[in-house]
Amino acid sequence: MPLITVTDSSGSGGFEVAKRVAENLGVEVFDDKRLQVIVTQTGASAGIDVDSDKQTPGFWERLLSREPKVYLDTMEAAVYDIARRGDGVIIGHGSQMLLQDFDCAFHVRLLADFRARVDNLVISQGMDQVAAANLITNSDKNQKSFFHYAFKIDLDTLSLYDLVINMGKLKPGTIANLIVGAVQSEDIRSCDLDALSSMKRLSLERTIHAELLEHNIDVSTLNIAVPQVGTANITGGAVSQDEKKRIPGIVEKVQGISQVNADITVWVYPL
């Protein structure tokens, strides 16, 4: 089954397209709320109180404002955890970049005219024209700024996408059918076991990274590797004996890790 990433913009109607694609293929769609649940299940919530049975408004925004580096690790862990399942439709969250090296992922960019997006928000959200235009302008700015901060590349770099669609003349159902037809072609292959295992290991590495940051560990001097699911290798340096002792215990508590191999030295600073 296909693994699809969809990158849209506020007011474009991209969620409706993604939902139709998922329904047509019989797979799950992963939006902000669904990714939030994944975060709680993987244990990568970075200390934010979240009820997995109750969606928390502004979860990702609060996490980003609290600590951008922790946000990045948490987001990446969630995307990789979804991807290792082998199918689904992931909306945004840098998924088109994070899964760029996996041939089994199909990346879609949905574009829509600014005025059409404003009109969509006016109709769907009951907003006035000025408020809708301001919301979209700010959303676009934040989306592009974050993507450049996270990946050092422009969001609209065409090489990131396998299919770019201008939504101006096409209805959501027609666009969904185009995407479904593309991913069902013989040219697109499913994720093999090696790719799925690699995604799971990447998810665990980012979760470990986030948890260490949350516990005020300087990860810049550490190398974190998960050579196989369940095993974590931590090498590098710590600033103190106390930190050296704390690191294995923090990593052991990460869901999915049962063995920690730590080879950590304590930095000696000249007097």
PDB file of C-alpha atoms in Angstrom:
ATOM      1  CA  MET A   1       0.000   0.000   0.000  1.00  0.00           C
ATOM      2  CA  PRO A   2       1.164   3.582  -0.662  1.00  0.00           C
ATOM      3  CA  LEU A   3       2.759   6.034   1.743  1.00  0.00           C
ATOM      4  CA  ILE A   4       1.788   9.564   0.709  1.00  0.00           C
ATOM      5  CA  THR A   5       2.749  13.001   2.007  1.00  0.00           C
ATOM      6  CA  VAL A   6       0.532  15.985   1.226  1.00  0.00           C
ATOM      7  CA  THR A   7       1.795  19.544   1.581  1.00  0.00           C
ATOM      8  CA  ASP A   8      -0.876  22.223   1.379  1.00  0.00           C
ATOM      9  CA  SER A   9      -1.492  25.752   2.656  1.00  0.00           C
ATOM     10  CA  SER A  10      -4.096  27.314   4.913  1.00  0.00           C
ATOM     11  CA  GLY A  11      -7.460  27.628   3.180  1.00  0.00           C
ATOM     12  CA  SER A  12      -6.471  25.522   0.173  1.00  0.00           C
ATOM     13  CA  GLY A  13      -8.800  22.633   0.948  1.00  0.00           C
ATOM     14  CA  GLY A  14      -5.912  20.199   1.090  1.00  0.00           C
ATOM     15  CA  PHE A  15      -7.329  18.293   4.045  1.00  0.00           C
ATOM     16  CA  GLU A  16     -10.445  17.401   2.064  1.00  0.00           C
ATOM     17  CA  VAL A  17      -8.261  16.068  -0.756  1.00  0.00           C
ATOM     18  CA  ALA A  18      -6.078  14.071   1.645  1.00  0.00           C
ATOM     19  CA  LYS A  19      -9.158  12.604   3.322  1.00  0.00           C
ATOM     20  CA  ARG A  20     -10.616  11.494  -0.009  1.00  0.00           C
ATOM     21  CA  VAL A  21      -7.312   9.934  -1.056  1.00  0.00           C
ATOM     22  CA  ALA A  22      -7.135   7.990   2.208  1.00  0.00           C
ATOM     23  CA  GLU A  23     -10.740   6.825   1.874  1.00  0.00           C
ATOM     24  CA  ASN A  24     -10.211   5.693  -1.722  1.00  0.00           C
ATOM     25  CA  LEU A  25      -7.111   3.706  -0.779  1.00  0.00           C
ATOM     26  CA  GLY A  26      -8.443   2.372   2.524  1.00  0.00           C
ATOM     27  CA  VAL A  27      -5.629   3.899   4.580  1.00  0.00           C
ATOM     28  CA  GLU A  28      -5.484   6.351   7.470  1.00  0.00           C
ATOM     29  CA  VAL A  29      -4.992  10.100   7.175  1.00  0.00           C
ATOM     30  CA  PHE A  30      -2.583  11.682   9.657  1.00  0.00           C
ATOM     31  CA  ASP A  31      -3.290  15.347  10.374  1.00  0.00           C
ATOM     32  CA  ASP A  32      -2.274  17.519  13.353  1.00  0.00           C
ATOM     33  CA  LYS A  33      -4.655  15.794  15.764  1.00  0.00           C
ATOM     34  CA  ARG A  34      -3.707  12.272  14.700  1.00  0.00           C
ATOM     35  CA  LEU A  35       0.003  13.062  14.954  1.00  0.00           C
ATOM     36  CA  GLN A  36      -0.604  14.342  18.471  1.00  0.00           C
ATOM     37  CA  VAL A  37      -1.947  10.914  19.425  1.00  0.00           C
ATOM     38  CA  ILE A  38       1.100   9.262  17.840  1.00  0.00           C
ATOM     39  CA  VAL A  39       3.342  11.467  19.977  1.00  0.00           C
ATOM     40  CA  THR A  40       1.697  10.270  23.181  1.00  0.00           C
ATOM     41  CA  GLN A  41       1.918   6.649  22.052  1.00  0.00           C
ATOM     42  CA  THR A  42       5.624   6.847  21.228  1.00  0.00           C
ATOM     43  CA  GLY A  43       6.443   8.622  24.478  1.00  0.00           C
ATOM     44  CA  ALA A  44       7.913  11.601  22.625  1.00  0.00           C
ATOM     45  CA  SER A  45       5.592  14.241  24.084  1.00  0.00           C
ATOM     46  CA  ALA A  46       8.568  15.942  25.738  1.00  0.00           C
ATOM     47  CA  GLY A  47       6.925  16.520  29.077  1.00  0.00           C
ATOM     48  CA  ILE A  48       3.794  18.274  27.830  1.00  0.00           C
ATOM     49  CA  ASP A  49       0.660  17.015  29.547  1.00  0.00           C
ATOM     50  CA  VAL A  50      -1.478  15.399  26.890  1.00  0.00           C
ATOM     51  CA  ASP A  51      -4.482  13.142  27.271  1.00  0.00           C
ATOM     52  CA  SER A  52      -4.280  10.617  24.431  1.00  0.00           C
ATOM     53  CA  ASP A  53      -8.083  10.338  24.438  1.00  0.00           C
ATOM     54  CA  LYS A  54      -8.607  14.101  24.206  1.00  0.00           C
ATOM     55  CA  GLN A  55      -7.253  16.380  21.511  1.00  0.00           C
ATOM     56  CA  THR A  56      -5.356  19.343  22.960  1.00  0.00           C
ATOM     57  CA  PRO A  57      -5.838  22.585  20.970  1.00  0.00           C
ATOM     58  CA  GLY A  58      -2.579  24.224  19.917  1.00  0.00           C
ATOM     59  CA  PHE A  59      -0.456  21.234  20.959  1.00  0.00           C
ATOM     60  CA  TRP A  60       2.120  21.634  18.182  1.00  0.00           C
ATOM     61  CA  GLU A  61       2.173  25.433  18.485  1.00  0.00           C
ATOM     62  CA  ARG A  62       2.830  25.248  22.232  1.00  0.00           C
ATOM     63  CA  LEU A  63       5.540  22.659  21.762  1.00  0.00           C
ATOM     64  CA  LEU A  64       7.222  24.777  19.076  1.00  0.00           C
ATOM     65  CA  SER A  65       7.104  27.957  21.165  1.00  0.00           C
ATOM     66  CA  ARG A  66       8.381  26.118  24.218  1.00  0.00           C
ATOM     67  CA  GLU A  67      11.482  24.595  22.647  1.00  0.00           C
ATOM     68  CA  PRO A  68      12.008  24.514  18.849  1.00  0.00           C
ATOM     69  CA  LYS A  69      14.659  21.772  18.994  1.00  0.00           C
ATOM     70  CA  VAL A  70      12.426  19.521  21.084  1.00  0.00           C
ATOM     71  CA  TYR A  71       9.580  20.248  18.676  1.00  0.00           C
ATOM     72  CA  LEU A  72      11.709  19.139  15.731  1.00  0.00           C
ATOM     73  CA  ASP A  73      12.701  15.879  17.408  1.00  0.00           C
ATOM     74  CA  THR A  74       9.116  15.172  18.460  1.00  0.00           C
ATOM     75  CA  MET A  75       7.733  15.931  15.013  1.00  0.00           C
ATOM     76  CA  GLU A  76      10.346  13.775  13.293  1.00  0.00           C
ATOM     77  CA  ALA A  77       9.767  10.876  15.696  1.00  0.00           C
ATOM     78  CA  ALA A  78       6.028  11.003  14.986  1.00  0.00           C
ATOM     79  CA  VAL A  79       6.471  11.130  11.193  1.00  0.00           C
ATOM     80  CA  TYR A  80       8.930   8.226  11.172  1.00  0.00           C
ATOM     81  CA  ASP A  81       6.674   6.201  13.473  1.00  0.00           C
ATOM     82  CA  ILE A  82       3.791   6.652  11.042  1.00  0.00           C
ATOM     83  CA  ALA A  83       5.973   5.883   8.037  1.00  0.00           C
ATOM     84  CA  ARG A  84       7.253   2.590   9.454  1.00  0.00           C
ATOM     85  CA  ARG A  85       3.654   1.296   9.196  1.00  0.00           C
ATOM     86  CA  GLY A  86       4.122   1.339   5.449  1.00  0.00           C
ATOM     87  CA  ASP A  87       0.994   3.195   4.346  1.00  0.00           C
ATOM     88  CA  GLY A  88      -1.113   6.241   5.076  1.00  0.00           C
ATOM     89  CA  VAL A  89      -1.526   9.881   4.079  1.00  0.00           C
ATOM     90  CA  ILE A  90       0.572  12.317   6.132  1.00  0.00           C
ATOM     91  CA  ILE A  91      -0.357  16.003   6.000  1.00  0.00           C
ATOM     92  CA  GLY A  92       2.542  18.417   6.430  1.00  0.00           C
ATOM     93  CA  HIS A  93       4.985  18.428   9.378  1.00  0.00           C
ATOM     94  CA  GLY A  94       7.996  18.255   7.087  1.00  0.00           C
ATOM     95  CA  SER A  95       7.073  14.728   6.025  1.00  0.00           C
ATOM     96  CA  GLN A  96       8.002  15.419   2.394  1.00  0.00           C
ATOM     97  CA  MET A  97      11.539  16.250   3.542  1.00  0.00           C
ATOM     98  CA  LEU A  98      11.930  13.637   6.281  1.00  0.00           C
ATOM     99  CA  LEU A  99      10.900  10.820   3.936  1.00  0.00           C
ATOM    100  CA  GLN A 100      12.749  12.154   0.898  1.00  0.00           C
ATOM    101  CA  ASP A 101      15.270   9.291   0.890  1.00  0.00           C
ATOM    102  CA  PHE A 102      12.587   6.594   0.921  1.00  0.00           C
ATOM    103  CA  ASP A 103      11.569   5.689  -2.636  1.00  0.00           C
ATOM    104  CA  CYS A 104       8.329   4.154  -1.390  1.00  0.00           C
ATOM    105  CA  ALA A 105       6.997   7.561  -0.245  1.00  0.00           C
ATOM    106  CA  PHE A 106       5.049   9.653  -2.776  1.00  0.00           C
ATOM    107  CA  HIS A 107       5.128  13.422  -2.195  1.00  0.00           C
ATOM    108  CA  VAL A 108       2.308  15.734  -3.312  1.00  0.00           C
ATOM    109  CA  ARG A 109       2.227  19.551  -3.277  1.00  0.00           C
ATOM    110  CA  LEU A 110      -1.187  21.224  -3.523  1.00  0.00           C
ATOM    111  CA  LEU A 111      -1.293  24.860  -4.642  1.00  0.00           C
ATOM    112  CA  ALA A 112      -4.236  27.256  -4.651  1.00  0.00           C
ATOM    113  CA  ASP A 113      -4.754  30.893  -5.593  1.00  0.00           C
ATOM    114  CA  PHE A 114      -4.618  33.336  -2.666  1.00  0.00           C
ATOM    115  CA  ARG A 115      -8.069  34.769  -3.397  1.00  0.00           C
ATOM    116  CA  ALA A 116      -9.602  31.306  -3.634  1.00  0.00           C
ATOM    117  CA  ARG A 117      -8.089  30.413  -0.271  1.00  0.00           C
ATOM    118  CA  VAL A 118      -9.526  33.563   1.289  1.00  0.00           C
ATOM    119  CA  ASP A 119     -12.966  32.743  -0.111  1.00  0.00           C
ATOM    120  CA  ASN A 120     -12.700  29.186   1.232  1.00  0.00           C
ATOM    121  CA  LEU A 121     -12.067  30.458   4.764  1.00  0.00           C
ATOM    122  CA  VAL A 122     -14.869  33.009   4.518  1.00  0.00           C
ATOM    123  CA  ILE A 123     -17.302  30.240   3.567  1.00  0.00           C
ATOM    124  CA  SER A 124     -16.048  27.422   5.791  1.00  0.00           C
ATOM    125  CA  GLN A 125     -15.128  29.433   8.894  1.00  0.00           C
ATOM    126  CA  GLY A 126     -17.489  32.395   8.690  1.00  0.00           C
ATOM    127  CA  MET A 127     -14.587  34.864   8.683  1.00  0.00           C
ATOM    128  CA  ASP A 128     -14.615  38.270   7.017  1.00  0.00           C
ATOM    129  CA  GLN A 129     -12.361  38.892   4.029  1.00  0.00           C
ATOM    130  CA  VAL A 130      -9.731  40.936   5.880  1.00  0.00           C
ATOM    131  CA  ALA A 131      -9.386  38.467   8.759  1.00  0.00           C
ATOM    132  CA  ALA A 132      -9.131  35.530   6.352  1.00  0.00           C
ATOM    133  CA  ALA A 133      -6.489  37.285   4.245  1.00  0.00           C
ATOM    134  CA  ASN A 134      -4.429  38.168   7.310  1.00  0.00           C
ATOM    135  CA  LEU A 135      -4.646  34.621   8.656  1.00  0.00           C
ATOM    136  CA  ILE A 136      -3.456  33.137   5.363  1.00  0.00           C
ATOM    137  CA  THR A 137      -0.624  35.666   5.002  1.00  0.00           C
ATOM    138  CA  ASN A 138       0.651  34.935   8.502  1.00  0.00           C
ATOM    139  CA  SER A 139       0.221  31.191   8.074  1.00  0.00           C
ATOM    140  CA  ASP A 140       2.205  31.190   4.820  1.00  0.00           C
ATOM    141  CA  LYS A 141       4.980  33.221   6.406  1.00  0.00           C
ATOM    142  CA  ASN A 142       5.213  30.950   9.437  1.00  0.00           C
ATOM    143  CA  GLN A 143       5.058  27.775   7.345  1.00  0.00           C
ATOM    144  CA  LYS A 144       7.862  28.863   5.021  1.00  0.00           C
ATOM    145  CA  SER A 145      10.006  30.293   7.814  1.00  0.00           C
ATOM    146  CA  PHE A 146       9.783  27.135   9.891  1.00  0.00           C
ATOM    147  CA  PHE A 147      10.538  24.866   6.941  1.00  0.00           C
ATOM    148  CA  HIS A 148      13.651  26.865   6.116  1.00  0.00           C
ATOM    149  CA  TYR A 149      14.705  26.864   9.780  1.00  0.00           C
ATOM    150  CA  ALA A 150      14.224  23.110  10.078  1.00  0.00           C
ATOM    151  CA  PHE A 151      15.600  21.897   6.758  1.00  0.00           C
ATOM    152  CA  LYS A 152      17.555  24.830   5.262  1.00  0.00           C
ATOM    153  CA  ILE A 153      15.588  24.595   2.029  1.00  0.00           C
ATOM    154  CA  ASP A 154      12.608  26.418   0.517  1.00  0.00           C
ATOM    155  CA  LEU A 155       9.193  24.817   1.003  1.00  0.00           C
ATOM    156  CA  ASP A 156       8.357  25.180  -2.687  1.00  0.00           C
ATOM    157  CA  THR A 157      11.511  23.565  -4.041  1.00  0.00           C
ATOM    158  CA  LEU A 158       9.942  21.486  -6.803  1.00  0.00           C
ATOM    159  CA  SER A 159      12.422  18.616  -6.515  1.00  0.00           C
ATOM    160  CA  LEU A 160      10.901  17.744  -3.120  1.00  0.00           C
ATOM    161  CA  TYR A 161       7.668  16.650  -4.769  1.00  0.00           C
ATOM    162  CA  ASP A 162       6.635  13.886  -7.136  1.00  0.00           C
ATOM    163  CA  LEU A 163       3.364  15.566  -8.091  1.00  0.00           C
ATOM    164  CA  VAL A 164       2.426  19.267  -7.951  1.00  0.00           C
ATOM    165  CA  ILE A 165      -1.223  20.170  -8.548  1.00  0.00           C
ATOM    166  CA  ASN A 166      -2.813  23.589  -9.058  1.00  0.00           C
ATOM    167  CA  MET A 167      -6.230  23.244  -7.432  1.00  0.00           C
ATOM    168  CA  GLY A 168      -7.755  26.235  -9.247  1.00  0.00           C
ATOM    169  CA  LYS A 169      -9.685  24.341 -11.929  1.00  0.00           C
ATOM    170  CA  LEU A 170     -10.189  20.977 -10.261  1.00  0.00           C
ATOM    171  CA  LYS A 171     -12.610  19.780  -7.600  1.00  0.00           C
ATOM    172  CA  PRO A 172     -11.277  17.877  -4.540  1.00  0.00           C
ATOM    173  CA  GLY A 173     -12.634  14.582  -5.858  1.00  0.00           C
ATOM    174  CA  THR A 174     -10.881  15.007  -9.198  1.00  0.00           C
ATOM    175  CA  ILE A 175      -7.595  15.890  -7.512  1.00  0.00           C
ATOM    176  CA  ALA A 176      -7.901  12.896  -5.194  1.00  0.00           C
ATOM    177  CA  ASN A 177      -8.459  10.617  -8.187  1.00  0.00           C
ATOM    178  CA  LEU A 178      -5.303  11.976  -9.852  1.00  0.00           C
ATOM    179  CA  ILE A 179      -3.241  11.174  -6.763  1.00  0.00           C
ATOM    180  CA  VAL A 180      -4.778   7.726  -6.316  1.00  0.00           C
ATOM    181  CA  GLY A 181      -4.151   6.913  -9.969  1.00  0.00           C
ATOM    182  CA  ALA A 182      -0.509   7.932  -9.645  1.00  0.00           C
ATOM    183  CA  VAL A 183       0.233   5.899  -6.510  1.00  0.00           C
ATOM    184  CA  GLN A 184      -1.546   2.840  -7.874  1.00  0.00           C
ATOM    185  CA  SER A 185       0.586   2.789 -11.014  1.00  0.00           C
ATOM    186  CA  GLU A 186       3.232   0.120 -11.461  1.00  0.00           C
ATOM    187  CA  ASP A 187       5.908   2.812 -11.114  1.00  0.00           C
ATOM    188  CA  ILE A 188       5.257   3.271  -7.386  1.00  0.00           C
ATOM    189  CA  ARG A 189       6.396   0.471  -5.115  1.00  0.00           C
ATOM    190  CA  SER A 190       5.483  -0.377  -1.542  1.00  0.00           C
ATOM    191  CA  CYS A 191       7.902   0.081   1.350  1.00  0.00           C
ATOM    192  CA  ASP A 192      10.026  -3.028   1.901  1.00  0.00           C
ATOM    193  CA  LEU A 193      10.956  -4.442   5.300  1.00  0.00           C
ATOM    194  CA  ASP A 194      14.363  -2.738   5.323  1.00  0.00           C
ATOM    195  CA  ALA A 195      12.776   0.674   4.765  1.00  0.00           C
ATOM    196  CA  LEU A 196      10.155   0.090   7.469  1.00  0.00           C
ATOM    197  CA  SER A 197      12.818  -1.022   9.952  1.00  0.00           C
ATOM    198  CA  SER A 198      14.937   2.024   9.132  1.00  0.00           C
ATOM    199  CA  MET A 199      11.964   4.324   9.758  1.00  0.00           C
ATOM    200  CA  LYS A 200      11.312   2.717  13.137  1.00  0.00           C
ATOM    201  CA  ARG A 201      14.954   3.143  14.161  1.00  0.00           C
ATOM    202  CA  LEU A 202      14.914   6.787  13.059  1.00  0.00           C
ATOM    203  CA  SER A 203      11.769   7.349  15.116  1.00  0.00           C
ATOM    204  CA  LEU A 204      13.446   5.926  18.215  1.00  0.00           C
ATOM    205  CA  GLU A 205      16.579   8.014  17.680  1.00  0.00           C
ATOM    206  CA  ARG A 206      14.562  11.238  17.483  1.00  0.00           C
ATOM    207  CA  THR A 207      12.518  10.256  20.551  1.00  0.00           C
ATOM    208  CA  ILE A 208      15.715   9.638  22.544  1.00  0.00           C
ATOM    209  CA  HIS A 209      17.112  12.961  21.349  1.00  0.00           C
ATOM    210  CA  ALA A 210      13.956  14.784  22.474  1.00  0.00           C
ATOM    211  CA  GLU A 211      13.910  13.115  25.890  1.00  0.00           C
ATOM    212  CA  LEU A 212      17.552  13.976  26.561  1.00  0.00           C
ATOM    213  CA  LEU A 213      16.906  17.595  25.619  1.00  0.00           C
ATOM    214  CA  GLU A 214      13.881  17.652  27.902  1.00  0.00           C
ATOM    215  CA  HIS A 215      16.101  16.502  30.779  1.00  0.00           C
ATOM    216  CA  ASN A 216      18.578  19.320  30.059  1.00  0.00           C
ATOM    217  CA  ILE A 217      21.258  17.023  28.650  1.00  0.00           C
ATOM    218  CA  ASP A 218      23.696  18.630  26.199  1.00  0.00           C
ATOM    219  CA  VAL A 219      23.128  16.407  23.161  1.00  0.00           C
ATOM    220  CA  SER A 220      25.625  18.311  21.002  1.00  0.00           C
ATOM    221  CA  THR A 221      28.424  16.131  22.407  1.00  0.00           C
ATOM    222  CA  LEU A 222      26.543  12.839  22.077  1.00  0.00           C
ATOM    223  CA  ASN A 223      26.050  10.364  19.255  1.00  0.00           C
ATOM    224  CA  ILE A 224      22.739   8.512  19.398  1.00  0.00           C
ATOM    225  CA  ALA A 225      22.282   5.382  17.313  1.00  0.00           C
ATOM    226  CA  VAL A 226      19.669   2.637  17.224  1.00  0.00           C
ATOM    227  CA  PRO A 227      21.346  -0.161  15.227  1.00  0.00           C
ATOM    228  CA  GLN A 228      18.351  -2.408  15.740  1.00  0.00           C
ATOM    229  CA  VAL A 229      14.911  -1.903  17.227  1.00  0.00           C
ATOM    230  CA  GLY A 230      15.152  -2.141  21.007  1.00  0.00           C
ATOM    231  CA  THR A 231      18.855  -1.291  21.316  1.00  0.00           C
ATOM    232  CA  ALA A 232      20.337   2.178  21.752  1.00  0.00           C
ATOM    233  CA  ASN A 233      24.042   3.013  21.557  1.00  0.00           C
ATOM    234  CA  ILE A 234      25.031   6.288  23.217  1.00  0.00           C
ATOM    235  CA  THR A 235      28.601   7.525  22.784  1.00  0.00           C
ATOM    236  CA  GLY A 236      30.374  10.830  23.303  1.00  0.00           C
ATOM    237  CA  GLY A 237      30.976  13.152  26.213  1.00  0.00           C
ATOM    238  CA  ALA A 238      29.108  14.452  29.249  1.00  0.00           C
ATOM    239  CA  VAL A 239      29.774  17.631  31.202  1.00  0.00           C
ATOM    240  CA  SER A 240      29.794  15.876  34.593  1.00  0.00           C
ATOM    241  CA  GLN A 241      29.758  12.492  36.316  1.00  0.00           C
ATOM    242  CA  ASP A 242      26.157  13.140  37.330  1.00  0.00           C
ATOM    243  CA  GLU A 243      25.109  13.708  33.724  1.00  0.00           C
ATOM    244  CA  LYS A 244      27.020  10.597  32.622  1.00  0.00           C
ATOM    245  CA  LYS A 245      25.056   8.513  35.135  1.00  0.00           C
ATOM    246  CA  ARG A 246      21.704  10.081  34.222  1.00  0.00           C
ATOM    247  CA  ILE A 247      21.884   9.538  30.472  1.00  0.00           C
ATOM    248  CA  PRO A 248      21.429   5.715  30.362  1.00  0.00           C
ATOM    249  CA  GLY A 249      18.502   5.916  32.781  1.00  0.00           C
ATOM    250  CA  ILE A 250      16.723   8.501  30.646  1.00  0.00           C
ATOM    251  CA  VAL A 251      17.216   6.453  27.486  1.00  0.00           C
ATOM    252  CA  GLU A 252      16.055   3.216  29.134  1.00  0.00           C
ATOM    253  CA  LYS A 253      12.673   4.809  29.830  1.00  0.00           C
ATOM    254  CA  VAL A 254      12.022   5.511  26.154  1.00  0.00           C
ATOM    255  CA  GLN A 255       9.235   3.280  24.915  1.00  0.00           C
ATOM    256  CA  GLY A 256      10.669   0.698  22.503  1.00  0.00           C
ATOM    257  CA  ILE A 257      14.160   0.638  24.039  1.00  0.00           C
ATOM    258  CA  SER A 258      15.087  -2.396  26.137  1.00  0.00           C
ATOM    259  CA  GLN A 259      18.892  -2.226  26.026  1.00  0.00           C
ATOM    260  CA  VAL A 260      21.235   0.757  26.341  1.00  0.00           C
ATOM    261  CA  ASN A 261      24.935   0.544  25.521  1.00  0.00           C
ATOM    262  CA  ALA A 262      26.624   3.679  26.834  1.00  0.00           C
ATOM    263  CA  ASP A 263      30.251   4.629  26.231  1.00  0.00           C
ATOM    264  CA  ILE A 264      30.367   8.139  27.642  1.00  0.00           C
ATOM    265  CA  THR A 265      33.370  10.062  28.908  1.00  0.00           C
ATOM    266  CA  VAL A 266      33.349  13.113  31.146  1.00  0.00           C
ATOM    267  CA  TRP A 267      34.890  16.180  29.570  1.00  0.00           C
ATOM    268  CA  VAL A 268      37.967  17.439  31.404  1.00  0.00           C
ATOM    269  CA  TYR A 269      38.271  21.194  31.158  1.00  0.00           C
ATOM    270  CA  PRO A 270      41.720  22.790  31.648  1.00  0.00           C
ATOM    271  CA  LEU A 271      42.099  25.036  34.680  1.00  0.00           C
TER     272      LEU A 271
END
